[in-house]
Short mmCIF file of C-alpha atoms in Angstrom, two decimals:
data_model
loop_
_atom_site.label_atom_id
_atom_site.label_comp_id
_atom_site.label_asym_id
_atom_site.label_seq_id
_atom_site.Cartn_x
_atom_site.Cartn_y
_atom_site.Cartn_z
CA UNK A 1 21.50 31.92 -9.67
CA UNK A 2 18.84 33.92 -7.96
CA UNK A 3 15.32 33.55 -6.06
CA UNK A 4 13.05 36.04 -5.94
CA UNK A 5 10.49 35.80 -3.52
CA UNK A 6 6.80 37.96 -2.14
CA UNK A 7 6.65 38.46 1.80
CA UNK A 8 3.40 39.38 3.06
CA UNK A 9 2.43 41.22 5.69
CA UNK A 10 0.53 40.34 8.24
CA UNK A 11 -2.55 41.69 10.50
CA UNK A 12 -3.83 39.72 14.37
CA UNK A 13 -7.67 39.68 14.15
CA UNK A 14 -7.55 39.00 17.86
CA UNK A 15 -4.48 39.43 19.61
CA UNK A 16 -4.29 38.29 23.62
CA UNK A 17 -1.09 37.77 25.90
CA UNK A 18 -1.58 35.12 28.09
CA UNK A 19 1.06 35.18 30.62
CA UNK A 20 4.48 36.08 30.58
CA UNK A 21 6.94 33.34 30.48
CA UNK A 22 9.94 32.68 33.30
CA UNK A 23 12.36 32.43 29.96
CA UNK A 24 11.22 36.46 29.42
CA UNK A 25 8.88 35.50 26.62
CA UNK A 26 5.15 35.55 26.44
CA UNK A 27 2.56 33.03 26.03
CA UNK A 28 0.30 34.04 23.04
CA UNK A 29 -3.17 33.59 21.59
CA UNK A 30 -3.41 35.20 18.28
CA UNK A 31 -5.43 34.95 15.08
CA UNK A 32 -3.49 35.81 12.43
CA UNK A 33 -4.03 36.35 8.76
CA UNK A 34 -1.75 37.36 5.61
CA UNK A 35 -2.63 40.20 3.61
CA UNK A 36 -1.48 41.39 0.27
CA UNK A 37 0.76 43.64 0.68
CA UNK A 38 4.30 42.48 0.58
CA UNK A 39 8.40 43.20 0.09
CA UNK A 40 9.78 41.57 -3.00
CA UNK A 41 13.26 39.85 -1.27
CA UNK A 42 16.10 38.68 -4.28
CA UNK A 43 18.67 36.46 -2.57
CA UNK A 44 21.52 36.32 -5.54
CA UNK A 45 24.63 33.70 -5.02
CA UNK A 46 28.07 35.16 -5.38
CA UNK A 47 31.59 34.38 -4.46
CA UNK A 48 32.07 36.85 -1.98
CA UNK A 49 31.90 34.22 1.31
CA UNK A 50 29.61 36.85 2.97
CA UNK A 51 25.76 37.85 3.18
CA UNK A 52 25.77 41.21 2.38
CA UNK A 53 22.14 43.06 2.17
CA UNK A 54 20.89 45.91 -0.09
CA UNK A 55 17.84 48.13 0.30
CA UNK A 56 15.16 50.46 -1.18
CA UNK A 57 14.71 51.82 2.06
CA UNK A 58 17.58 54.33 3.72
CA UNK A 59 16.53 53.46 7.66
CA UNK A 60 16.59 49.52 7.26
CA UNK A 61 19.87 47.87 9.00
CA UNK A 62 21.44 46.19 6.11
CA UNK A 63 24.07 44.38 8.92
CA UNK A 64 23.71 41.52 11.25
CA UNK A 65 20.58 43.13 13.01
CA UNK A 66 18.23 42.84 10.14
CA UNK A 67 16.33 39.20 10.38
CA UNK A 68 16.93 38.62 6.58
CA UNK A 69 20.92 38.66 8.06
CA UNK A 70 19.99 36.22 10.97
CA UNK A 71 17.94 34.34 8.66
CA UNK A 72 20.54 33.48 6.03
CA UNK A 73 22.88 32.72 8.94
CA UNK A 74 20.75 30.09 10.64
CA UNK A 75 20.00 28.24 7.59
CA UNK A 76 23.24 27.44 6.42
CA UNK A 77 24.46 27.03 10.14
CA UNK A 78 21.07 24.11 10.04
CA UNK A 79 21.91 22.39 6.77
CA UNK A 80 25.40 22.59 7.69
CA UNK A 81 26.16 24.28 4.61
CA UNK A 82 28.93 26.50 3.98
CA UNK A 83 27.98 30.00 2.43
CA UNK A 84 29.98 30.82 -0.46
CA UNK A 85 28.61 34.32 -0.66
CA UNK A 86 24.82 35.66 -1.31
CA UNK A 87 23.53 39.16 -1.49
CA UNK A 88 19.71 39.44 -0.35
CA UNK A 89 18.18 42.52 -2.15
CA UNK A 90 14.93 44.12 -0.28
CA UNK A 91 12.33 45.86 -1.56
CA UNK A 92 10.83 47.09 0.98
CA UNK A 93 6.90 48.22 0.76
CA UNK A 94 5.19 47.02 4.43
CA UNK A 95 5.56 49.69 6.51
CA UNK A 96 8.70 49.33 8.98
CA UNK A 97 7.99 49.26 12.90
CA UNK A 98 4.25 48.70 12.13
CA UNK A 99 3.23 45.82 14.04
CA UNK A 100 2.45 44.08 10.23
CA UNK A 101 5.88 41.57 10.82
CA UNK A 102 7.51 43.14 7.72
CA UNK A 103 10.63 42.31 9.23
CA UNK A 104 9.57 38.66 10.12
CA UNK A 105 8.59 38.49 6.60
CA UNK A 106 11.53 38.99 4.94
CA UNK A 107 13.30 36.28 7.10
CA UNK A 108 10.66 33.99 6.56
CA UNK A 109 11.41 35.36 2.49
CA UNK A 110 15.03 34.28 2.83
CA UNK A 111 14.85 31.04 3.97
CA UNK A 112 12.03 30.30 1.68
CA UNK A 113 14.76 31.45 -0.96
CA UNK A 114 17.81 29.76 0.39
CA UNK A 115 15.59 26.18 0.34
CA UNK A 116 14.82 26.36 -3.28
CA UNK A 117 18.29 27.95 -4.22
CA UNK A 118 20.26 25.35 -2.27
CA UNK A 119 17.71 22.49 -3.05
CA UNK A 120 17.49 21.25 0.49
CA UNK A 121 13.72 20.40 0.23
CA UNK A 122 13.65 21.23 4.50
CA UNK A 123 9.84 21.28 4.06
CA UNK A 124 7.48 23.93 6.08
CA UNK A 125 7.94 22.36 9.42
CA UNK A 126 12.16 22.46 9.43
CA UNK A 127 12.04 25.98 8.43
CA UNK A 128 9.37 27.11 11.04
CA UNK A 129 11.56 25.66 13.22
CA UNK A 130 14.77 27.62 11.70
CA UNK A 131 12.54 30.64 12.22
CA UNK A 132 11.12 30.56 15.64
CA UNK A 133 14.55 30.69 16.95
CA UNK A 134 15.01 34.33 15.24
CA UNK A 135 11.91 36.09 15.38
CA UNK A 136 8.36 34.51 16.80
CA UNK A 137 6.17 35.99 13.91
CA UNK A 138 8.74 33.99 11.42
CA UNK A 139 7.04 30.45 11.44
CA UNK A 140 3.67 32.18 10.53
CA UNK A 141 5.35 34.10 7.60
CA UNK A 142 6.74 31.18 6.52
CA UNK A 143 3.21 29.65 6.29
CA UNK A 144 0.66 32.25 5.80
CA UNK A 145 -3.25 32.27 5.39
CA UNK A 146 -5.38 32.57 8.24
CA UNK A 147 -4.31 30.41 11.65
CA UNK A 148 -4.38 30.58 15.36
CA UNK A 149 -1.20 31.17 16.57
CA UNK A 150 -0.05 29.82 20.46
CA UNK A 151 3.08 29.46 22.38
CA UNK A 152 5.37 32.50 21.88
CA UNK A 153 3.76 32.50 18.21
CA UNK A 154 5.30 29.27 16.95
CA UNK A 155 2.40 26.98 17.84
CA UNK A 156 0.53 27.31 14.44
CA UNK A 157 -3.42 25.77 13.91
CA UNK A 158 -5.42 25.96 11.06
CA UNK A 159 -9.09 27.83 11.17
CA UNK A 160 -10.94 28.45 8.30
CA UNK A 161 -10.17 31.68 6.08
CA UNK A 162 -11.23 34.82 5.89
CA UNK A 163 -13.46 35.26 3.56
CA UNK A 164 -13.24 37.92 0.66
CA UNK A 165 -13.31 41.65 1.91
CA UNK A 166 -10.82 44.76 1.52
CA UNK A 167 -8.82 45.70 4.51
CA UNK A 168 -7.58 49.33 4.65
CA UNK A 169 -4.00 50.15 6.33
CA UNK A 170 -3.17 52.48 8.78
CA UNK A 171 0.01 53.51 10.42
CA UNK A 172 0.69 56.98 12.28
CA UNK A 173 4.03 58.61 12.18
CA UNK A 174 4.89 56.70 14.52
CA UNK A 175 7.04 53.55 15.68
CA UNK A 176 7.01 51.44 18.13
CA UNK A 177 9.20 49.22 19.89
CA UNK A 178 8.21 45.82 20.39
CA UNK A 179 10.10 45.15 23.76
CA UNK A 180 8.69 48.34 25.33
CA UNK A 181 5.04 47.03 24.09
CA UNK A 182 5.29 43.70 26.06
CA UNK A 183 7.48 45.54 29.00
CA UNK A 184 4.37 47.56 28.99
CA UNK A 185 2.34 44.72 30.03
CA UNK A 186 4.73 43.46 32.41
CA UNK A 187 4.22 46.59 34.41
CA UNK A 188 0.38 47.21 34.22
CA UNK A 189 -1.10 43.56 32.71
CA UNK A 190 -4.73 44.06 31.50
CA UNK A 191 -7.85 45.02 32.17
CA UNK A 192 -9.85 43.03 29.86
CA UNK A 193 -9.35 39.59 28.49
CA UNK A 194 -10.27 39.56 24.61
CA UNK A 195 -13.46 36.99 23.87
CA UNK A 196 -10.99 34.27 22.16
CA UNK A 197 -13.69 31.40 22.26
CA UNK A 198 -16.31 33.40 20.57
CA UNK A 199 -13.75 34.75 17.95
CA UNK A 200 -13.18 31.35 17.04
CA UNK A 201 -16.67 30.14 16.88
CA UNK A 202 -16.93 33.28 14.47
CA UNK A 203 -14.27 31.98 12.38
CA UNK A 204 -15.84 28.79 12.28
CA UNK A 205 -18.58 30.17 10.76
CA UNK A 206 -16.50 32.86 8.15
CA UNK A 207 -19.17 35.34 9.56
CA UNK A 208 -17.40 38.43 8.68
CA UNK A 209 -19.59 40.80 10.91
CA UNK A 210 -19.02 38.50 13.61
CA UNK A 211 -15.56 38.33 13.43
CA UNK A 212 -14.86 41.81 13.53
CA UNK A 213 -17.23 42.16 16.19
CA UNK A 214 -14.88 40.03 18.23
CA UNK A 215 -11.79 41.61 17.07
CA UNK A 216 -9.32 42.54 19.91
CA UNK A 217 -5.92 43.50 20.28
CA UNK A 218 -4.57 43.70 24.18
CA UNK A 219 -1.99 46.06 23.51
CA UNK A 220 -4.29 48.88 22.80
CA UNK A 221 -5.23 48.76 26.62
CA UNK A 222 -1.29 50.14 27.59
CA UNK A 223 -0.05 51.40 24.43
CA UNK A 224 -0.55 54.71 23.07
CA UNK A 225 -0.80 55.81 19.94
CA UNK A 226 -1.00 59.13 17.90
CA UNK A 227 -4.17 59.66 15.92
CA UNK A 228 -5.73 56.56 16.70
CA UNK A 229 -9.24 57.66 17.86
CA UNK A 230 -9.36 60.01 14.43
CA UNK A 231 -8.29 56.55 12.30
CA UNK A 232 -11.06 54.53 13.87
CA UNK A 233 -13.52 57.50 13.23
CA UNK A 234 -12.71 57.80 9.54
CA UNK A 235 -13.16 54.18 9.14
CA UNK A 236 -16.31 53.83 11.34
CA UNK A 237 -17.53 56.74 9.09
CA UNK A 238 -16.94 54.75 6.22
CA UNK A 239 -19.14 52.20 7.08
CA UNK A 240 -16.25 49.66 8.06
CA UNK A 241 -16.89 45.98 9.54
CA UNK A 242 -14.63 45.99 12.24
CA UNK A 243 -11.40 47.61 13.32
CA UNK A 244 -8.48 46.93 15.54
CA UNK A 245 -4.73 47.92 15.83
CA UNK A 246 -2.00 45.26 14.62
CA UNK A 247 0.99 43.69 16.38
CA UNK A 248 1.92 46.40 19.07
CA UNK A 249 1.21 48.49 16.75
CA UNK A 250 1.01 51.58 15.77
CA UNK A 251 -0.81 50.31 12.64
CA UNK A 252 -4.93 50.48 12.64
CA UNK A 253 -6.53 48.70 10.13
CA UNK A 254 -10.35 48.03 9.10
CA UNK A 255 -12.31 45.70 7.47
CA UNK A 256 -14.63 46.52 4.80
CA UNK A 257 -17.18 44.50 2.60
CA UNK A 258 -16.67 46.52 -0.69
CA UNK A 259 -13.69 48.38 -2.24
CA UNK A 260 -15.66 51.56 -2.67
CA UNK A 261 -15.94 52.05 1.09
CA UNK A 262 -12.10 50.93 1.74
CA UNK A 263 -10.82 53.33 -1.19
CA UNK A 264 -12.97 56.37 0.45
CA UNK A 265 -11.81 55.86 3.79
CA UNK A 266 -8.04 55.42 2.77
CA UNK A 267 -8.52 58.90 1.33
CA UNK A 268 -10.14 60.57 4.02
CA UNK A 269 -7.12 58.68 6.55
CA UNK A 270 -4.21 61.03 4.60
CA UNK A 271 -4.95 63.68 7.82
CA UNK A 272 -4.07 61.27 10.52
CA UNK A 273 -1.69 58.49 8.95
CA UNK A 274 1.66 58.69 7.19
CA UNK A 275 1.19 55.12 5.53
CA UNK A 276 -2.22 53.87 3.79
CA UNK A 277 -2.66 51.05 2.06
CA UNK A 278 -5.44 48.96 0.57
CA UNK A 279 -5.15 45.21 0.12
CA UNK A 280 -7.16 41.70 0.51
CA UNK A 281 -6.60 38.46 2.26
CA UNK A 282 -4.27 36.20 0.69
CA UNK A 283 -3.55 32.44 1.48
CA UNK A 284 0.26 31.94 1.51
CA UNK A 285 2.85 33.96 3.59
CA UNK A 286 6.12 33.59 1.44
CA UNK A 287 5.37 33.27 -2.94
CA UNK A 288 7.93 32.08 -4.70
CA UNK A 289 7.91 34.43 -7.91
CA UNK A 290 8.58 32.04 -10.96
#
């Protein structure tokens, strides 16, 4: 038996560190939202009494240090299961070391996967709970749409959605590390403190010029990235909404009211980014594919 399931990626509308934690974390304050592009992730059952891992894409771990690995193993360790052997097959298609939680995504993907295939019926909050303890970006994968996201990201709230527009991709040759991001901040904090009261007065509203007037990202003040002035050009040029870098990054993306605007700036963005892509909002973070 096997369950196939869509991971979306992700993008922070506002993204603000609060403080940094005496456990080495970070207290967050993030508005999150799903977008549609995703990885298709296959967990298969087999007799093999391992998790084994296969994927489309040469330079993703396929051992214990990919979170689909971690994933499967915290699940059956929580339902006190023992595995009798699965294989989880990626497809990989969100950009890897973006700051778009493709990685989150596919753990959020597996245990979405495992739950149906071992008919455990954990419910949302039991496996957000499963996945904060292997990756912070994992509970909002696991639940998608458009929230405020607190504590180390595991502190999910509701706000209304985003409404309709195209958002175009961005992401440099260029990785980086998450660690070194918030390391980053240890060492030189910020210099500005994003407006998160009026962003979420703007998402009250589903103003979409407001919002991405109010769109912030902190690690843009200490992280730098290749091409990142030209990206924001091309899609100011375009006539974009808004635009802000993701995660830590490197990944800039915009916000655009029509498609013809987002399709003409993705074209003009093939001189300063290796990965482009084009997508909308969407309202879940894991899709079970039927």
């Amino acid at each position: 038996m096997e369950v196939k399931v869509k991971a979306y990626a992700k993008i922070n509308l506002l993204l603000d560190i609060v403080n940094r934690r005496n456990d080495g974390y970070h207290d967050l304050f993030m508005i999150m939202q799903s977008v549609g592009v995703y990885d298709t992730v296959t967990v298969t059952e087999n007799k093999s009494k391992t998790i084994s891992i296969t994927c489309n894409k040469p330079d993703i771990p396929t051992d214990n240090k990919n979170i689909a690995y971690k994933a499967a193993e915290a699940f059956f360790k929580a339902v006190q299961k023992k595995n009798k052997g699965i294989n989880i097959d990626i497809v990989k298609r969100i950009p890897h070391a973006a700051g778009l939680a493709g990685g989150s995504a596919d753990g959020a993907a597996v245990l979405t996967a495992l739950d149906r295939l071992y008919n455990t019926e954990l419910g949302t909050d039991a496996l957000c709970r499963i996945g904060a303890a292997i990756g912070a970006d994992v509970p909002f994968c696991l639940t998608g749409g458009t929230l405020l996201a607190q504590g180390i990201g595991d502190v999910l709230s509701k706000v209304k959605p985003l409404r309709k527009c195209f958002i175009v991709l961005a992401k440099p040759d260029f990785d980086v590390n998450t660690g070194y991001a918030y390391k980053q901040f240890d060492l030189f904090g910020k210099t500005h403190t994003p407006d998160k009261f009026g962003m979420l007065c703007a998402m009250q509203s589903r103003n979409l010029e407001e919002i991405c007037s109010k769109m912030e990202n902190v690690f843009e003040q200490f992280i730098e990235v290749p091409n990142r002035i030209n990206i924001k050009e091309v899609l100011k040029n375009n006539h974009a909404c808004g635009f802000c870098m993701s995660g830590s990054g490197p990944t800039v993306f915009g916000i655009f009211q029509n498609k013809a605007d987002a399709d003409k700036a993705a074209a003009d963005l093939k001189e300063f980014a290796k990965d482009i892509l084009v997508c909308t909002p969407v309202s879940k973070g894991c899709k079970i594919i039927e």
